[in-house]
Amino acid sequence: MKRFFMKLHGLFLKIALFPSSLGRKGVRPAASEVLTCHLLQRNLPPWTSYVVHYSSVLNDQFGRSNFNWRVQDSNYHILRTGCFPFIKYHCTKAPPQNLHFEDNFFTMLKVINLGIPCLAYGIGCWMVVGAEETVQTSCGPVTVYFAYKEDEGAQF
């Protein structure tokens, strides 16, 4: 019985601390590669917002909340948060800017709130996902999800 609870405890910690280590077997692309491929596949849109399963990617942007992301000649301001079982990205095309303060501020809010709002956000994402798209990466296809189908070429 003790062994069972030790395994259960270990599984809980693995899910809680390293959700991207579960699920999909084999090689997974980095979350940053999915971000870049999605923006390129969408022909560098003025904005986009999507979620991707933790289990579909390697979480190489862990701890980053608000940052610049360069794709070809375009710069995007990325707002990123974990919303278990997803990672949420909101991308807006904008000139490069020093986002260090904002990045630290959003990260500190997540720590102070113990990530509880992020978990609630993830549950909410499950309820509103209404569209999906397959993003082609060097490791194969990855599905990203949207609250609603985004219009191709939509402007602000």
mmCIF file of C-alpha atoms in Angstrom:
data_model
loop_
_atom_site.group_PDB
_atom_site.id
_atom_site.type_symbol
_atom_site.label_atom_id
_atom_site.label_comp_id
_atom_site.label_asym_id
_atom_site.label_seq_id
_atom_site.Cartn_x
_atom_site.Cartn_y
_atom_site.Cartn_z
ATOM 1 C CA MET A 1 0.000 0.000 0.000
ATOM 2 C CA LYS A 2 2.842 2.370 0.848
ATOM 3 C CA ARG A 3 4.424 1.701 -2.562
ATOM 4 C CA PHE A 4 1.123 2.601 -4.274
ATOM 5 C CA PHE A 5 0.956 5.962 -2.465
ATOM 6 C CA MET A 6 4.607 6.667 -3.265
ATOM 7 C CA LYS A 7 3.915 6.054 -6.978
ATOM 8 C CA LEU A 8 0.760 8.170 -6.817
ATOM 9 C CA HIS A 9 2.669 10.967 -5.067
ATOM 10 C CA GLY A 10 5.439 10.768 -7.686
ATOM 11 C CA LEU A 11 2.911 10.910 -10.520
ATOM 12 C CA PHE A 12 1.197 13.919 -8.916
ATOM 13 C CA LEU A 13 4.514 15.774 -8.620
ATOM 14 C CA LYS A 14 5.412 14.928 -12.208
ATOM 15 C CA ILE A 15 2.082 16.275 -13.450
ATOM 16 C CA ALA A 16 2.168 19.361 -11.224
ATOM 17 C CA LEU A 17 5.788 20.331 -11.806
ATOM 18 C CA PHE A 18 6.564 18.961 -15.260
ATOM 19 C CA PRO A 19 3.341 18.566 -17.237
ATOM 20 C CA SER A 20 5.181 18.630 -20.571
ATOM 21 C CA SER A 21 6.943 15.382 -19.636
ATOM 22 C CA LEU A 22 3.699 13.397 -19.910
ATOM 23 C CA GLY A 23 1.505 12.484 -22.819
ATOM 24 C CA ARG A 24 2.976 12.446 -26.299
ATOM 25 C CA LYS A 25 5.910 10.093 -26.655
ATOM 26 C CA GLY A 26 8.907 10.655 -28.851
ATOM 27 C CA VAL A 27 10.423 13.889 -30.039
ATOM 28 C CA ARG A 28 8.424 17.048 -29.375
ATOM 29 C CA PRO A 29 9.161 20.494 -30.783
ATOM 30 C CA ALA A 30 10.065 23.383 -28.531
ATOM 31 C CA ALA A 31 7.190 25.728 -27.696
ATOM 32 C CA SER A 32 9.248 28.500 -29.300
ATOM 33 C CA GLU A 33 9.395 26.560 -32.576
ATOM 34 C CA VAL A 34 5.611 26.103 -32.547
ATOM 35 C CA LEU A 35 5.249 29.850 -31.948
ATOM 36 C CA THR A 36 7.522 30.715 -34.877
ATOM 37 C CA CYS A 37 5.967 28.132 -37.208
ATOM 38 C CA HIS A 38 2.458 29.291 -36.321
ATOM 39 C CA LEU A 39 3.292 32.933 -37.092
ATOM 40 C CA LEU A 40 4.941 31.978 -40.393
ATOM 41 C CA GLN A 41 2.104 29.627 -41.353
ATOM 42 C CA ARG A 42 -0.315 32.508 -40.737
ATOM 43 C CA ASN A 43 1.827 34.817 -42.937
ATOM 44 C CA LEU A 44 2.928 37.010 -40.008
ATOM 45 C CA PRO A 45 -0.510 38.267 -38.898
ATOM 46 C CA PRO A 46 -0.960 41.537 -36.960
ATOM 47 C CA TRP A 47 -2.152 39.471 -33.967
ATOM 48 C CA THR A 48 -3.109 35.956 -32.968
ATOM 49 C CA SER A 49 -4.004 34.151 -29.783
ATOM 50 C CA TYR A 50 -3.854 30.403 -29.219
ATOM 51 C CA VAL A 51 -3.221 27.643 -26.699
ATOM 52 C CA VAL A 52 -1.112 24.510 -27.090
ATOM 53 C CA HIS A 53 -1.059 21.404 -24.866
ATOM 54 C CA TYR A 54 1.908 21.181 -22.506
ATOM 55 C CA SER A 55 2.228 17.540 -23.547
ATOM 56 C CA SER A 56 2.689 18.503 -27.222
ATOM 57 C CA VAL A 57 5.787 20.670 -26.743
ATOM 58 C CA LEU A 58 8.983 21.113 -24.784
ATOM 59 C CA ASN A 59 8.430 24.133 -22.563
ATOM 60 C CA ASP A 60 11.606 26.041 -23.473
ATOM 61 C CA GLN A 61 10.077 29.433 -22.593
ATOM 62 C CA PHE A 62 9.308 28.518 -18.969
ATOM 63 C CA GLY A 63 9.287 31.605 -16.740
ATOM 64 C CA ARG A 64 8.781 34.051 -19.602
ATOM 65 C CA SER A 65 5.552 36.043 -19.467
ATOM 66 C CA ASN A 66 5.983 39.124 -21.671
ATOM 67 C CA PHE A 67 8.750 39.367 -24.241
ATOM 68 C CA ASN A 68 9.725 40.313 -27.794
ATOM 69 C CA TRP A 69 9.845 37.562 -30.421
ATOM 70 C CA ARG A 70 11.496 38.125 -33.772
ATOM 71 C CA VAL A 71 10.256 36.237 -36.845
ATOM 72 C CA GLN A 72 11.925 37.183 -40.118
ATOM 73 C CA ASP A 73 11.677 41.009 -40.296
ATOM 74 C CA SER A 74 8.734 41.250 -37.877
ATOM 75 C CA ASN A 75 8.716 41.676 -34.119
ATOM 76 C CA TYR A 76 5.941 40.427 -31.856
ATOM 77 C CA HIS A 77 5.101 41.260 -28.268
ATOM 78 C CA ILE A 78 4.257 37.929 -26.686
ATOM 79 C CA LEU A 79 2.061 37.551 -23.619
ATOM 80 C CA ARG A 80 2.468 33.974 -22.430
ATOM 81 C CA THR A 81 1.113 32.070 -19.474
ATOM 82 C CA GLY A 82 0.623 28.531 -18.351
ATOM 83 C CA CYS A 83 -3.019 27.571 -18.092
ATOM 84 C CA PHE A 84 -2.838 23.874 -17.311
ATOM 85 C CA PRO A 85 -3.135 21.711 -19.370
ATOM 86 C CA PHE A 86 -2.244 24.392 -21.933
ATOM 87 C CA ILE A 87 0.248 27.157 -22.586
ATOM 88 C CA LYS A 88 -1.501 30.357 -23.723
ATOM 89 C CA TYR A 89 0.059 32.755 -26.248
ATOM 90 C CA HIS A 90 -1.211 36.172 -27.258
ATOM 91 C CA CYS A 91 0.916 37.670 -30.038
ATOM 92 C CA THR A 92 0.758 41.254 -31.287
ATOM 93 C CA LYS A 93 2.971 42.633 -34.059
ATOM 94 C CA ALA A 94 4.743 45.701 -32.640
ATOM 95 C CA PRO A 95 8.127 47.427 -32.672
ATOM 96 C CA PRO A 96 10.716 46.016 -30.254
ATOM 97 C CA GLN A 97 10.352 47.417 -26.756
ATOM 98 C CA ASN A 98 12.006 46.809 -23.401
ATOM 99 C CA LEU A 99 9.497 44.454 -21.743
ATOM 100 C CA HIS A 100 11.732 43.447 -18.822
ATOM 101 C CA PHE A 101 9.600 45.224 -16.181
ATOM 102 C CA GLU A 102 6.337 43.782 -17.536
ATOM 103 C CA ASP A 103 7.850 40.303 -17.768
ATOM 104 C CA ASN A 104 8.961 40.421 -14.130
ATOM 105 C CA PHE A 105 5.645 41.932 -13.017
ATOM 106 C CA PHE A 106 3.498 39.213 -14.639
ATOM 107 C CA THR A 107 5.804 36.464 -13.400
ATOM 108 C CA MET A 108 5.635 37.840 -9.842
ATOM 109 C CA LEU A 109 1.821 37.936 -10.003
ATOM 110 C CA LYS A 110 1.769 34.252 -10.947
ATOM 111 C CA VAL A 111 4.069 33.380 -8.045
ATOM 112 C CA ILE A 112 2.103 35.461 -5.506
ATOM 113 C CA ASN A 113 -1.165 33.829 -6.595
ATOM 114 C CA LEU A 114 0.421 30.338 -6.441
ATOM 115 C CA GLY A 115 -0.642 29.752 -10.044
ATOM 116 C CA ILE A 116 -4.279 29.228 -9.032
ATOM 117 C CA PRO A 117 -5.664 31.724 -11.579
ATOM 118 C CA CYS A 118 -3.576 29.984 -14.266
ATOM 119 C CA LEU A 119 -5.247 26.669 -13.403
ATOM 120 C CA ALA A 120 -8.686 28.320 -13.528
ATOM 121 C CA TYR A 121 -7.738 29.866 -16.876
ATOM 122 C CA GLY A 122 -6.850 26.404 -18.201
ATOM 123 C CA ILE A 123 -10.214 25.009 -17.132
ATOM 124 C CA GLY A 124 -11.861 27.958 -18.873
ATOM 125 C CA CYS A 125 -9.876 27.249 -22.039
ATOM 126 C CA TRP A 126 -11.303 23.724 -22.145
ATOM 127 C CA MET A 127 -14.777 25.239 -22.153
ATOM 128 C CA VAL A 128 -14.277 27.810 -24.915
ATOM 129 C CA VAL A 129 -12.038 26.043 -27.438
ATOM 130 C CA GLY A 130 -13.948 26.307 -30.672
ATOM 131 C CA ALA A 131 -11.345 25.903 -33.400
ATOM 132 C CA GLU A 132 -8.049 24.183 -33.986
ATOM 133 C CA GLU A 133 -5.228 24.289 -36.491
ATOM 134 C CA THR A 134 -2.317 22.007 -37.262
ATOM 135 C CA VAL A 135 1.085 23.677 -37.180
ATOM 136 C CA GLN A 136 3.867 21.954 -39.108
ATOM 137 C CA THR A 137 7.178 21.811 -37.188
ATOM 138 C CA SER A 138 10.512 20.073 -37.706
ATOM 139 C CA CYS A 139 9.301 17.329 -35.333
ATOM 140 C CA GLY A 140 5.953 16.845 -37.036
ATOM 141 C CA PRO A 141 2.498 18.384 -36.702
ATOM 142 C CA VAL A 142 1.276 20.047 -33.500
ATOM 143 C CA THR A 143 -2.318 21.089 -32.883
ATOM 144 C CA VAL A 144 -3.000 24.572 -31.524
ATOM 145 C CA TYR A 145 -6.430 25.662 -30.303
ATOM 146 C CA PHE A 146 -8.404 28.905 -30.506
ATOM 147 C CA ALA A 147 -11.489 30.229 -28.742
ATOM 148 C CA TYR A 148 -12.932 30.936 -32.191
ATOM 149 C CA LYS A 149 -11.754 30.617 -35.778
ATOM 150 C CA GLU A 150 -9.465 33.532 -36.604
ATOM 151 C CA ASP A 151 -10.087 35.339 -39.876
ATOM 152 C CA GLU A 152 -7.179 35.141 -42.289
ATOM 153 C CA GLY A 153 -5.700 38.609 -42.862
ATOM 154 C CA ALA A 154 -7.808 40.259 -40.138
ATOM 155 C CA GLN A 155 -6.530 43.625 -38.936
ATOM 156 C CA PHE A 156 -7.033 45.298 -35.560
#
